[in-house]
Amino acid sequence: MRVRTAAKRCIFGLTLITGIFPASAAEALDDGAALEAKISACASCHGSDGNSAREGIPSLAGQPEKFLVDQLILIREGVRRSELMRPFVRGFDDATIIAIAEHFASMPARPAEGSPNPELFARGRALVQSGHCGGCHLPDYSGRAQIPRIAGQREDYLAATLMAYRDGRILRPDTTMNNVMHGAADDEIRALAHFLAYATVTH
Amino acid sequence: MKNKDIYRQLEVRPQRRLQFRGIAVAMAGLALVSWMGQGWAQGWAQGRPPELENSPLAPHAGRLTVTPPDQIPVDRIQLPPGFKVEIWAHGMPGARMMTRGDKGTIFVGTRQIGRVYAVSDNGNTRTHRIITEGHTQPNGVAFRNGSLYVAAINKVMRFDGVEDKLDSVPAPKDLTKDFGLPSDGHHGWKFLAFGPDGKLYVPVGAPCNRCEVHPDVHANIRRYNPDGTGMEIVARGVRNSVGFDFHPNTGELWFTDNDADWLSEHGPQCELNRVSQPGENFGFPRCHGHGIIDPEFGTSGSCDGVTLPAALMGGHTAPLGMRFYTGNMFPEEYRGSMFIARRGSWNRTVNVGFDVVLGQLSADGKRAAISPFMTGFLDTAQNTFWGRPVDVLVMPDGALLVSDDHNGAIYRITYEG
């Protein structure tokens, strides 16, 4: 829920400060709007290059196209519940969703800026290796098909999402992540998220 | 006695799990790696042996977008001589289990995309509507006395008089509490069918790849009165059945069952089973396939008293929807036989299945011989596939419908001699 609150704050903040968001949002909600307007509405929170600079908002850059298509469709259908995202994608047809996914999938993902905490980074790397995260997410954690890129994703988003999986607050048809995370401690999740956010990205 | 002990252990398990979790959390600060590799993984990766921990094998992702009919290479489908296939309906991502209304509407369940479709036949063309959406894997559909029953995780709904209101389907009656089914996501999606006894049959899969289960809760097939009362378990030890039908003469329940992952490339084999008496045990989790004792949950003698399959369906092939052929259009040898859709494997390096097979009954009616019927979805040279048959349905004119959730299409097979 932290993610949702943060995202709401992001939109609310943008609305107050710049006034940009409502205009692009209104355009995006119009089914006849140009694709560029829709993409720019996405970019207003997720970052113009798809690398999010906003707390709680995930980066979309370099995600597998299939993963982005699936998530947008599941949000549109109300299966993946997101009060924040659904109004934007509700009117999107499959072709629009595919085009948006292609756009963000083709953008290079950037790892977190600055330097990692060496201790936390090492602990996270050990956990990622012992947890065999690379089996599904690939050895460079860049994801494949329906499985998301986790390398270079925002640290706060990763931590919040992994905790939500652990606590059963995210339930998807594939229950593997719930069960992989079952019993994980908060500080272990923080280490995982820290390592992955700084993991070298090869695209 | 041994079983009783196990179930006694199961009853205290929730508490033990909490204790373990508490210990794990307490020790987290001390150990670098405190929880991973402790066997908690219960998704499709559960039971994966250490030497395959980095295996890229994972369930194939379904397509959630519309596949235009010109991108469905139906001409690659192969059938025995005299049979023809056409795309009967399309544009329905995730189309899976099918049932037919009294007025001819075909209702189609889905998993991930959360919709139920209604297909109306206008003669030469078909139109479809989304009649309900936003559900968690509404896979099970069955029709009786003007009402459509839909089972999702965990939700049972009844849409009364639905065929007269397809443009604006009223809110369904919620029967979830009446059926009281478990809410597990893993193997929690449902198949539904009414038996000749007027009861609604519902499978409850094991919430794991391989694990201990409480036999009165998981890994069984149940039947209910249509209002959710009178529950009775008709088959036990059933890992995950997503398709069944009743013999047109004897009324016996025949069902498909998906067997365990990760035990080997080739098996244990998936199953076609026949229930000769209510409550029969089909082996899970101790005895798999044609009598393979589980290396972890079984001991010698674990297959004693277990009903072995009426036919072996191949390792990891995912046999799902099956129906007896009750039509008159197809030649004599097909009448009273079964068509079985095999959605195809993910848990082996070489793909198998991706077809519809024919199951022909033995003279004593207890076993079936399996042979290919509808093939061509799988390119064995490239190890790729372009379609995944999920369910079959016999139409009043004797044609056979086959759903394909990869392309969101329904094919129609006819015989022209």
Coordinates of C-alpha atoms in Angstrom, one line a residue:
Chain A
M1 CA 0.0 0.0 0.0
R2 CA 3.0 2.2 0.5
V3 CA 3.6 2.1 -3.3
R4 CA 0.1 3.3 -4.0
T5 CA 0.2 6.1 -1.5
A6 CA 3.6 7.2 -2.8
A7 CA 2.2 7.1 -6.4
K8 CA -0.8 9.2 -5.4
R9 CA 1.5 11.6 -3.7
C10 CA 3.6 11.8 -6.9
I11 CA 0.6 12.7 -9.0
F12 CA -0.9 15.0 -6.5
G13 CA 2.5 16.8 -6.2
L14 CA 2.9 17.1 -9.9
T15 CA -0.6 18.4 -10.2
L16 CA 0.0 21.1 -7.7
I17 CA 3.5 22.1 -8.8
T18 CA 3.4 21.9 -12.5
G19 CA -0.1 21.5 -13.7
I20 CA 1.3 19.2 -16.4
F21 CA -0.2 16.0 -15.2
P22 CA -3.9 16.7 -15.5
A23 CA -3.5 17.8 -19.1
S24 CA -1.6 14.8 -20.2
A25 CA -3.8 12.6 -18.1
A26 CA -6.9 14.0 -19.7
E27 CA -5.4 13.4 -23.1
A28 CA -4.3 9.9 -22.3
L29 CA -7.8 9.1 -21.1
D30 CA -9.2 10.2 -24.5
D31 CA -9.2 7.1 -26.6
G32 CA -8.6 9.2 -29.7
A33 CA -5.4 10.8 -28.3
A34 CA -2.2 10.3 -30.1
L35 CA 0.1 7.6 -28.9
E36 CA 2.7 10.2 -28.1
A37 CA 0.3 11.8 -25.6
K38 CA -0.4 8.5 -24.0
I39 CA 3.3 7.7 -23.7
S40 CA 4.0 11.1 -22.3
A41 CA 1.3 10.6 -19.6
C42 CA 3.2 7.4 -18.6
A43 CA 6.5 9.2 -18.6
S44 CA 5.2 12.0 -16.3
C45 CA 5.4 9.5 -13.4
H46 CA 7.7 6.7 -14.7
G47 CA 10.4 9.0 -16.1
S48 CA 10.8 10.4 -19.6
D49 CA 13.4 7.8 -20.4
G50 CA 11.5 5.1 -18.5
N51 CA 13.8 5.2 -15.5
S52 CA 11.7 6.5 -12.6
A53 CA 13.0 9.2 -10.4
R54 CA 10.0 9.1 -8.1
E55 CA 9.6 7.3 -4.9
G56 CA 7.4 4.2 -5.2
I57 CA 7.0 4.4 -9.0
P58 CA 8.6 1.6 -10.9
S59 CA 11.0 2.0 -13.8
L60 CA 9.7 0.6 -17.1
A61 CA 12.8 1.0 -19.2
G62 CA 14.3 -2.2 -20.5
Q63 CA 11.4 -4.4 -19.2
P64 CA 10.6 -7.3 -21.4
E65 CA 7.9 -6.2 -23.8
K66 CA 5.7 -9.2 -23.0
F67 CA 5.9 -8.3 -19.3
L68 CA 4.7 -4.8 -19.9
V69 CA 1.9 -5.9 -22.2
D70 CA 0.7 -8.5 -19.7
Q71 CA 0.7 -6.1 -16.8
L72 CA -1.1 -3.3 -18.7
I73 CA -3.8 -5.7 -19.9
L74 CA -4.3 -7.2 -16.4
I75 CA -4.6 -3.7 -15.0
R76 CA -7.0 -2.7 -17.8
E77 CA -9.1 -5.8 -17.0
G78 CA -9.2 -5.1 -13.3
V79 CA -7.4 -8.4 -12.5
R80 CA -4.3 -6.7 -11.3
R81 CA -5.9 -4.1 -9.1
S82 CA -4.5 -0.6 -9.3
E83 CA -6.9 2.3 -8.5
L84 CA -4.2 4.6 -9.7
M85 CA -3.3 3.0 -13.0
R86 CA -6.6 1.7 -14.1
P87 CA -8.2 5.0 -15.2
F88 CA -5.3 5.5 -17.6
V89 CA -5.3 2.1 -19.3
R90 CA -9.1 1.3 -19.1
G91 CA -9.7 2.6 -22.6
F92 CA -6.5 1.4 -24.3
D93 CA -7.0 -1.2 -27.0
D94 CA -4.4 -4.0 -27.4
A95 CA -2.6 -2.2 -30.2
T96 CA -2.0 0.9 -28.0
I97 CA -0.8 -1.3 -25.1
I98 CA 1.6 -3.1 -27.4
A99 CA 2.9 0.2 -28.7
I100 CA 3.5 1.6 -25.2
A101 CA 5.2 -1.6 -24.2
E102 CA 7.5 -1.5 -27.2
H103 CA 8.4 2.1 -26.4
F104 CA 9.5 1.5 -22.8
A105 CA 11.0 -2.0 -23.5
S106 CA 13.3 -0.4 -26.0
M107 CA 14.7 2.2 -23.6
P108 CA 17.9 1.4 -21.8
A109 CA 17.5 0.6 -18.1
R110 CA 19.9 2.5 -15.8
P111 CA 21.1 1.3 -12.4
A112 CA 20.6 3.4 -9.4
E113 CA 22.8 6.5 -9.1
G114 CA 25.6 6.9 -6.6
S115 CA 27.4 4.1 -5.0
P116 CA 26.0 1.1 -3.1
N117 CA 26.6 0.3 0.6
P118 CA 29.3 -2.4 0.2
E119 CA 28.0 -4.5 3.1
L120 CA 24.4 -4.4 2.1
F121 CA 25.3 -5.0 -1.6
A122 CA 27.4 -8.1 -0.7
R123 CA 24.6 -9.5 1.5
G124 CA 22.0 -8.9 -1.2
R125 CA 24.2 -10.5 -3.9
A126 CA 24.6 -13.6 -1.7
L127 CA 20.9 -13.8 -1.1
V128 CA 20.1 -13.4 -4.8
Q129 CA 22.5 -16.2 -5.7
S130 CA 21.4 -18.6 -3.0
G131 CA 17.8 -17.8 -4.0
H132 CA 18.5 -18.7 -7.6
C133 CA 16.6 -15.5 -8.7
G134 CA 18.6 -15.8 -12.0
G135 CA 16.9 -19.0 -13.0
C136 CA 13.7 -17.2 -13.9
H137 CA 14.9 -13.6 -14.1
L138 CA 18.0 -14.7 -16.1
P139 CA 21.6 -14.5 -14.7
D140 CA 21.8 -10.8 -15.4
Y141 CA 18.4 -10.2 -13.9
S142 CA 17.1 -8.6 -17.1
G143 CA 14.0 -10.7 -17.2
R144 CA 12.4 -12.5 -20.1
A145 CA 8.9 -12.8 -21.6
Q146 CA 6.4 -12.5 -18.8
I147 CA 9.2 -12.3 -16.1
P148 CA 10.2 -8.8 -15.2
R149 CA 13.6 -7.2 -15.2
I150 CA 14.7 -6.7 -11.6
A151 CA 18.3 -5.3 -12.3
G152 CA 18.2 -1.5 -12.0
Q153 CA 14.7 -1.4 -10.7
R154 CA 14.1 1.2 -8.0
E155 CA 15.2 0.0 -4.6
D156 CA 12.1 1.2 -2.7
Y157 CA 9.8 -0.3 -5.3
L158 CA 11.6 -3.7 -5.2
A159 CA 11.5 -3.8 -1.4
A160 CA 7.9 -2.8 -1.2
T161 CA 6.9 -5.3 -3.8
L162 CA 8.9 -8.2 -2.3
M163 CA 7.3 -7.5 1.1
A164 CA 3.9 -7.5 -0.5
Y165 CA 4.6 -10.9 -2.1
R166 CA 5.8 -12.2 1.2
D167 CA 2.7 -11.0 3.0
G168 CA 0.3 -12.2 0.4
R169 CA -0.8 -8.7 -0.5
I170 CA 0.0 -9.4 -4.1
L171 CA -1.7 -12.6 -5.5
R172 CA -1.2 -13.5 -9.1
P173 CA -2.0 -16.6 -11.1
D174 CA 1.7 -17.7 -10.7
T175 CA 2.2 -18.0 -6.9
T176 CA 5.9 -18.7 -7.2
M177 CA 7.0 -15.3 -5.9
N178 CA 4.7 -15.5 -2.8
N179 CA 6.3 -18.8 -1.9
V180 CA 9.9 -17.8 -2.7
M181 CA 9.5 -14.8 -0.4
H182 CA 7.6 -16.7 2.3
G183 CA 9.4 -16.2 5.7
A184 CA 11.9 -13.7 4.4
A185 CA 12.9 -11.0 6.9
D186 CA 12.6 -7.3 6.3
D187 CA 16.4 -6.7 6.4
E188 CA 17.0 -9.6 3.9
I189 CA 14.5 -8.0 1.5
R190 CA 16.2 -4.6 1.9
A191 CA 19.5 -6.2 1.0
L192 CA 18.0 -7.9 -2.0
A193 CA 16.5 -4.7 -3.2
H194 CA 19.7 -2.8 -2.6
F195 CA 21.8 -5.2 -4.6
L196 CA 19.4 -5.4 -7.5
A197 CA 18.9 -1.7 -7.8
Y198 CA 22.7 -1.3 -8.3
A199 CA 23.2 -4.5 -10.3
T200 CA 25.1 -3.8 -13.5
V201 CA 22.7 -3.7 -16.3
T202 CA 23.6 -5.2 -19.6
H203 CA 20.9 -4.8 -22.2
Chain B
M1 CA -2.3 -45.9 10.9
K2 CA 0.6 -44.2 9.2
N3 CA -1.7 -42.0 7.3
K4 CA -3.6 -41.0 10.4
D5 CA -0.3 -39.9 12.0
I6 CA 0.5 -37.8 9.0
Y7 CA -2.9 -36.1 9.1
R8 CA -2.5 -35.5 12.9
Q9 CA 0.7 -33.7 12.1
L10 CA -1.0 -31.7 9.4
E11 CA -3.5 -30.4 11.9
V12 CA -0.8 -28.8 14.0
R13 CA 1.1 -27.6 11.0
P14 CA -0.1 -24.0 10.9
Q15 CA 1.2 -23.4 14.4
R16 CA 4.5 -25.1 13.6
R17 CA 4.9 -22.9 10.6
L18 CA 4.5 -19.8 12.6
Q19 CA 7.1 -21.0 15.1
F20 CA 9.5 -21.7 12.3
R21 CA 8.9 -18.4 10.8
G22 CA 9.5 -16.7 14.1
I23 CA 12.7 -18.5 14.5
A24 CA 13.7 -17.6 10.9
V25 CA 13.0 -14.0 11.6
A26 CA 14.9 -14.0 14.9
M27 CA 17.9 -15.7 13.3
A28 CA 17.9 -13.4 10.3
G29 CA 20.3 -11.0 11.8
L30 CA 22.8 -13.8 12.6
A31 CA 22.9 -15.7 9.4
L32 CA 23.7 -14.3 6.0
V33 CA 21.3 -16.6 4.3
S34 CA 18.4 -17.5 6.6
W35 CA 15.4 -18.4 4.5
M36 CA 16.2 -19.3 1.0
G37 CA 16.7 -22.9 0.1
Q38 CA 14.6 -23.9 3.1
G39 CA 12.0 -25.5 1.0
W40 CA 9.3 -22.9 1.2
A41 CA 8.9 -22.5 -2.5
Q42 CA 5.5 -24.0 -3.3
G43 CA 4.9 -22.5 -6.7
W44 CA 5.6 -24.3 -9.9
A45 CA 9.3 -24.4 -8.9
Q46 CA 8.5 -26.5 -5.8
G47 CA 10.3 -29.9 -6.0
R48 CA 12.9 -28.7 -8.5
P49 CA 16.1 -30.6 -7.6
P50 CA 19.2 -28.7 -6.6
E51 CA 21.0 -29.6 -9.9
L52 CA 18.3 -27.9 -11.8
E53 CA 18.0 -24.8 -9.6
N54 CA 19.2 -22.6 -12.5
S55 CA 17.1 -24.4 -15.1
P56 CA 15.3 -21.9 -17.4
L57 CA 12.3 -24.2 -17.5
A58 CA 9.2 -22.3 -16.5
P59 CA 5.5 -22.3 -17.5
H60 CA 5.0 -20.8 -21.0
A61 CA 3.5 -17.3 -20.9
G62 CA 0.0 -17.2 -22.4
R63 CA -0.9 -14.4 -24.9
L64 CA -3.3 -11.9 -23.5
T65 CA -3.7 -9.8 -26.6
V66 CA -6.1 -10.5 -29.5
T67 CA -4.6 -12.7 -32.3
P68 CA -6.1 -11.8 -35.7
P69 CA -7.4 -14.8 -37.6
D70 CA -4.9 -14.2 -40.4
Q71 CA -2.1 -14.9 -37.9
I72 CA -3.5 -18.3 -36.9
P73 CA -1.9 -20.8 -39.3
V74 CA -4.9 -23.2 -39.2
D75 CA -3.6 -24.8 -42.4
R76 CA -0.8 -26.4 -40.4
I77 CA -3.4 -28.5 -38.4
Q78 CA -3.4 -32.1 -39.4
L79 CA -6.4 -34.5 -39.0
P80 CA -7.2 -38.0 -40.2
P81 CA -8.5 -38.3 -43.8
G82 CA -11.9 -36.9 -44.3
F83 CA -11.8 -34.4 -41.5
K84 CA -11.8 -30.6 -42.0
V85 CA -11.0 -27.8 -39.6
E86 CA -11.9 -24.1 -39.6
I87 CA -11.5 -21.2 -37.3
W88 CA -15.0 -21.0 -35.8
A89 CA -14.5 -18.1 -33.4
H90 CA -11.5 -15.8 -32.6
G91 CA -10.5 -12.6 -30.8
M92 CA -11.0 -14.1 -27.3
P93 CA -7.6 -14.0 -25.5
G94 CA -7.2 -16.9 -23.1
A95 CA -10.3 -18.9 -24.3
R96 CA -10.3 -22.1 -22.3
M97 CA -13.2 -24.3 -21.0
M98 CA -16.4 -24.4 -22.9
T99 CA -20.0 -25.2 -22.2
R100 CA -23.2 -24.9 -24.3
G101 CA -26.4 -23.2 -23.3
D102 CA -29.8 -24.6 -24.1
K103 CA -30.2 -21.9 -26.8
G104 CA -26.9 -22.6 -28.4
T105 CA -24.6 -20.0 -26.8
I106 CA -21.1 -21.3 -26.2
F107 CA -19.8 -19.9 -22.9
V108 CA -16.0 -19.8 -22.5
G109 CA -14.0 -19.5 -19.3
T110 CA -10.4 -18.1 -19.0
R111 CA -7.7 -18.0 -16.5
Q112 CA -5.3 -15.0 -16.3
I113 CA -7.4 -12.4 -18.2
G114 CA -10.3 -12.9 -15.9
R115 CA -13.2 -12.9 -18.4
V116 CA -16.0 -15.2 -19.4
Y117 CA -17.0 -15.0 -23.1
A118 CA -20.4 -15.8 -24.7
V119 CA -20.2 -16.9 -28.4
S120 CA -23.3 -16.6 -30.5
D121 CA -23.6 -18.4 -33.8
N122 CA -25.2 -16.3 -36.5
G123 CA -25.0 -19.0 -39.1
N124 CA -22.0 -18.2 -41.2
T125 CA -20.4 -15.9 -38.6
R126 CA -20.0 -15.8 -34.8
T127 CA -20.0 -12.9 -32.5
H128 CA -18.7 -12.9 -28.9
R129 CA -19.4 -10.8 -25.9
I130 CA -17.6 -10.5 -22.6
I131 CA -20.3 -11.3 -20.1
T132 CA -18.3 -10.9 -16.9
E133 CA -14.8 -9.8 -16.2
G134 CA -12.2 -8.9 -13.5
H135 CA -12.4 -12.3 -11.9
T136 CA -9.5 -14.4 -10.6
Q137 CA -9.1 -17.2 -13.1
P138 CA -12.8 -17.9 -14.0
N139 CA -11.9 -21.2 -15.7
G140 CA -14.9 -23.4 -14.8
V141 CA -18.2 -23.0 -16.7
A142 CA -21.2 -25.3 -16.7
F143 CA -24.8 -24.8 -17.8
R144 CA -28.1 -26.2 -16.4
N145 CA -31.8 -25.2 -16.5
G146 CA -31.1 -21.8 -18.1
S147 CA -28.4 -20.9 -15.7
L148 CA -24.6 -20.5 -16.3
Y149 CA -22.4 -21.5 -13.4
V150 CA -18.9 -20.0 -13.3
A151 CA -16.2 -21.0 -10.9
A152 CA -13.1 -18.7 -10.2
I153 CA -10.6 -18.6 -7.3
N154 CA -12.4 -18.5 -4.9
K155 CA -15.8 -17.6 -6.3
V156 CA -18.8 -19.6 -7.5
M157 CA -21.4 -17.6 -9.4
R158 CA -24.7 -18.4 -11.1
F159 CA -26.1 -16.3 -13.9
D160 CA -29.8 -17.1 -14.3
G161 CA -31.6 -16.8 -17.6
V162 CA -28.3 -15.6 -19.1
E163 CA -29.0 -16.5 -22.7
D164 CA -31.9 -14.0 -22.9
K165 CA -29.8 -11.2 -21.5
L166 CA -26.4 -11.5 -23.2
D167 CA -26.1 -7.8 -24.0
S168 CA -26.5 -6.8 -20.4
V169 CA -26.0 -9.7 -18.0
P170 CA -27.4 -8.9 -14.6
A171 CA -25.3 -9.5 -11.4
P172 CA -25.0 -13.2 -10.7
K173 CA -26.1 -15.0 -7.6
D174 CA -23.0 -15.5 -5.4
L175 CA -22.7 -19.1 -4.3
T176 CA -19.1 -18.8 -3.0
K177 CA -20.0 -19.4 0.7
D178 CA -22.4 -22.2 -0.2
F179 CA -19.7 -24.1 -1.9
G180 CA -17.0 -23.2 0.6
L181 CA -14.1 -24.1 -1.6
P182 CA -10.4 -23.4 -0.6
S183 CA -8.9 -20.2 -1.9
D184 CA -5.4 -21.4 -2.9
G185 CA -4.0 -19.9 -6.0
H186 CA -1.8 -22.8 -6.8
H187 CA -3.9 -25.4 -8.8
G188 CA -7.0 -23.5 -7.5
W189 CA -8.6 -22.9 -10.8
K190 CA -11.6 -25.0 -11.5
F191 CA -13.3 -27.1 -14.1
L192 CA -17.1 -27.6 -13.8
A193 CA -19.5 -30.1 -15.2
F194 CA -22.9 -31.4 -14.3
G195 CA -23.1 -35.2 -14.0
P196 CA -26.0 -37.4 -15.1
D197 CA -27.1 -37.3 -11.4
G198 CA -27.8 -33.6 -11.7
K199 CA -24.9 -32.8 -9.4
L200 CA -22.2 -30.2 -10.0
Y201 CA -18.7 -31.7 -10.1
V202 CA -15.8 -29.6 -9.0
P203 CA -12.1 -30.5 -8.7
V204 CA -9.9 -29.1 -5.9
G205 CA -6.3 -29.4 -6.9
A206 CA -3.3 -29.9 -4.6
P207 CA -1.9 -26.5 -3.7
C208 CA 1.6 -27.5 -4.7
N209 CA 3.7 -29.6 -7.1
R210 CA 4.2 -32.4 -4.6
C211 CA 3.2 -32.1 -0.9
E212 CA 1.2 -33.7 1.9
V213 CA -2.5 -32.7 1.6
H214 CA -5.5 -33.1 3.8
P215 CA -7.5 -35.6 1.7
D216 CA -10.9 -34.0 2.7
V217 CA -9.7 -30.6 1.6
H218 CA -7.3 -30.9 -1.4
A219 CA -6.4 -33.2 -4.3
N220 CA -9.9 -34.5 -4.8
I221 CA -13.0 -34.2 -7.1
R222 CA -16.2 -33.3 -5.3
R223 CA -19.9 -33.2 -6.3
Y224 CA -22.5 -30.8 -4.9
N225 CA -26.2 -30.2 -5.3
P226 CA -26.4 -27.2 -7.7
D227 CA -27.0 -24.9 -4.7
G228 CA -23.8 -25.9 -3.0
T229 CA -25.3 -28.3 -0.4
G230 CA -24.6 -32.0 -0.1
M231 CA -20.9 -32.1 -0.8
E232 CA -19.4 -35.5 -1.4
I233 CA -15.9 -36.5 -2.4
V234 CA -16.0 -38.8 -5.4
A235 CA -12.3 -39.1 -6.2
R236 CA -9.2 -38.7 -3.9
G237 CA -5.5 -38.5 -4.6
V238 CA -6.1 -36.4 -7.7
R239 CA -3.2 -33.9 -8.1
N240 CA -4.9 -31.4 -10.5
S241 CA -7.8 -32.4 -12.8
V242 CA -8.9 -29.7 -15.2
G243 CA -11.3 -31.8 -17.3
F244 CA -13.8 -34.6 -17.0
D245 CA -16.9 -36.1 -18.6
F246 CA -19.3 -38.9 -17.9
H247 CA -19.6 -42.1 -20.0
P248 CA -22.7 -41.7 -22.1
N249 CA -24.0 -45.2 -21.2
T250 CA -22.6 -46.1 -17.8
G251 CA -22.5 -42.5 -16.4
E252 CA -19.0 -43.3 -15.0
L253 CA -16.8 -40.2 -14.3
W254 CA -13.7 -40.1 -16.4
F255 CA -11.1 -37.4 -15.7
T256 CA -7.7 -36.2 -16.8
D257 CA -5.0 -35.5 -14.2
N258 CA -1.8 -33.5 -14.5
D259 CA 1.1 -35.4 -12.8
A260 CA 4.1 -34.1 -10.9
D261 CA 6.8 -31.8 -12.3
W262 CA 10.5 -32.0 -11.8
L263 CA 10.8 -35.7 -11.1
S264 CA 12.2 -36.4 -14.5
E265 CA 12.2 -35.2 -18.1
H266 CA 9.8 -38.1 -19.1
G267 CA 7.4 -38.5 -16.3
P268 CA 5.7 -39.5 -14.2
Q269 CA 3.1 -39.6 -17.0
C270 CA -0.1 -37.6 -16.8
E271 CA -3.3 -39.6 -16.5
L272 CA -6.7 -40.5 -17.8
N273 CA -8.7 -42.1 -15.0
R274 CA -12.0 -43.8 -14.5
V275 CA -14.0 -43.7 -11.3
S276 CA -15.8 -46.9 -10.6
Q277 CA -16.9 -46.1 -7.1
P278 CA -17.2 -42.9 -5.1
G279 CA -14.2 -42.0 -3.0
E280 CA -11.7 -44.1 -4.9
N281 CA -8.0 -43.2 -4.4
F282 CA -5.9 -42.2 -7.4
G283 CA -2.6 -42.0 -5.5
F284 CA -1.4 -38.4 -5.0
P285 CA 1.0 -37.6 -3.3
R286 CA 2.4 -41.1 -2.7
C287 CA 1.9 -42.9 -6.0
H288 CA 2.2 -41.3 -9.4
G289 CA 1.4 -42.3 -13.0
H290 CA 1.4 -46.0 -13.6
G291 CA 2.6 -46.8 -10.1
I292 CA 5.7 -44.7 -9.4
I293 CA 6.2 -44.4 -5.7
D294 CA 7.1 -40.8 -4.7
P295 CA 10.7 -40.6 -3.6
E296 CA 9.8 -38.3 -0.7
F297 CA 6.2 -38.9 0.2
G298 CA 5.9 -42.6 -0.6
T299 CA 7.2 -45.8 0.8
S300 CA 7.0 -49.4 -0.4
G301 CA 3.4 -50.3 -0.7
S302 CA 2.3 -46.7 -1.3
C303 CA 0.6 -47.8 -4.6
D304 CA -1.4 -50.6 -2.8
G305 CA -5.1 -49.8 -3.1
V306 CA -4.5 -47.0 -5.6
T307 CA -6.5 -47.1 -8.8
L308 CA -4.0 -46.9 -11.7
P309 CA -4.8 -44.9 -14.8
A310 CA -7.1 -46.1 -17.6
A311 CA -4.5 -44.6 -19.9
L312 CA -1.2 -42.9 -19.7
M313 CA -1.1 -39.5 -21.3
G314 CA 2.6 -38.8 -21.6
G315 CA 4.9 -37.0 -19.2
H316 CA 4.1 -33.3 -18.6
T317 CA 1.7 -33.2 -21.6
A318 CA -1.1 -31.4 -19.6
P319 CA -4.2 -33.3 -20.6
L320 CA -7.1 -30.9 -19.8
G321 CA -10.6 -30.9 -21.4
M322 CA -12.0 -34.2 -22.5
R323 CA -15.4 -35.3 -23.7
F324 CA -17.0 -38.5 -25.0
Y325 CA -18.0 -38.2 -28.6
T326 CA -21.8 -38.5 -28.6
G327 CA -22.4 -37.1 -32.1
N328 CA -23.3 -38.9 -35.3
M329 CA -21.2 -36.9 -37.8
F330 CA -17.9 -38.7 -37.3
P331 CA -17.3 -42.3 -38.4
E332 CA -18.4 -45.3 -36.3
E333 CA -15.0 -45.8 -34.6
Y334 CA -15.2 -42.4 -33.0
R335 CA -18.6 -42.9 -31.4
G336 CA -18.3 -43.5 -27.7
S337 CA -14.6 -42.7 -27.8
M338 CA -13.1 -39.7 -26.0
F339 CA -11.4 -36.6 -27.4
I340 CA -8.7 -35.3 -25.0
A341 CA -7.0 -31.9 -25.4
R342 CA -3.3 -31.9 -24.3
R343 CA -2.2 -28.3 -23.8
G344 CA 1.4 -29.3 -23.9
S345 CA 4.5 -29.4 -21.7
W346 CA 6.7 -26.8 -20.1
N347 CA 8.5 -29.0 -17.6
R348 CA 10.7 -30.8 -20.1
T349 CA 13.4 -29.6 -22.5
V350 CA 11.7 -31.2 -25.5
N351 CA 8.1 -30.1 -25.9
V352 CA 5.3 -32.7 -26.1
G353 CA 1.6 -32.6 -26.3
F354 CA 0.0 -29.5 -28.0
D355 CA -2.6 -31.7 -29.7
V356 CA -6.0 -33.4 -29.3
V357 CA -5.8 -37.2 -28.9
L358 CA -8.5 -39.9 -29.3
G359 CA -9.1 -42.3 -26.4
Q360 CA -10.8 -45.5 -27.6
L361 CA -12.3 -47.7 -24.9
S362 CA -11.2 -51.3 -24.4
A363 CA -13.9 -54.0 -24.8
D364 CA -14.4 -54.1 -21.0
G365 CA -14.8 -50.3 -20.9
K366 CA -12.1 -50.0 -18.2
R367 CA -9.1 -48.7 -20.2
A368 CA -8.5 -46.5 -23.2
A369 CA -6.0 -46.6 -26.1
I370 CA -4.6 -43.2 -27.0
S371 CA -3.9 -42.2 -30.6
P372 CA -3.2 -38.8 -32.3
F373 CA -6.2 -36.9 -33.8
M374 CA -5.5 -33.2 -34.2
T375 CA -1.8 -32.3 -34.5
G376 CA 0.4 -29.7 -36.2
F377 CA 0.5 -27.1 -33.4
L378 CA 4.0 -28.3 -32.4
D379 CA 7.1 -27.9 -34.6
T380 CA 9.2 -30.8 -33.3
A381 CA 12.2 -29.8 -35.4
Q382 CA 12.3 -26.3 -33.9
N383 CA 10.8 -27.3 -30.5
T384 CA 8.3 -24.5 -30.8
F385 CA 4.5 -24.3 -30.8
W386 CA 1.9 -21.9 -32.2
G387 CA -1.3 -23.1 -30.4
R388 CA -2.4 -24.9 -27.3
P389 CA -5.6 -26.9 -27.3
V390 CA -7.4 -26.7 -23.9
D391 CA -10.9 -28.0 -24.2
V392 CA -13.2 -29.9 -26.6
L393 CA -17.0 -29.8 -27.0
V394 CA -19.3 -31.9 -29.1
M395 CA -21.9 -29.9 -30.9
P396 CA -25.5 -31.1 -31.6
D397 CA -24.6 -31.6 -35.3
G398 CA -21.7 -33.8 -34.3
A399 CA -19.0 -31.3 -35.1
L400 CA -16.2 -30.9 -32.5
L401 CA -15.2 -27.6 -31.1
V402 CA -11.6 -27.2 -29.8
S403 CA -10.5 -24.1 -27.8
D404 CA -6.9 -22.7 -28.0
D405 CA -6.0 -20.3 -25.2
H406 CA -2.8 -19.3 -26.9
N407 CA -4.6 -17.8 -29.9
G408 CA -7.9 -17.0 -28.2
A409 CA -9.7 -19.1 -30.9
I410 CA -12.1 -21.9 -31.2
Y411 CA -11.7 -24.4 -34.1
R412 CA -14.5 -26.5 -35.5
I413 CA -13.8 -29.9 -36.8
T414 CA -16.2 -31.6 -39.2
Y415 CA -16.2 -34.9 -41.1
E416 CA -17.0 -34.9 -44.8
G417 CA -15.7 -38.3 -45.8

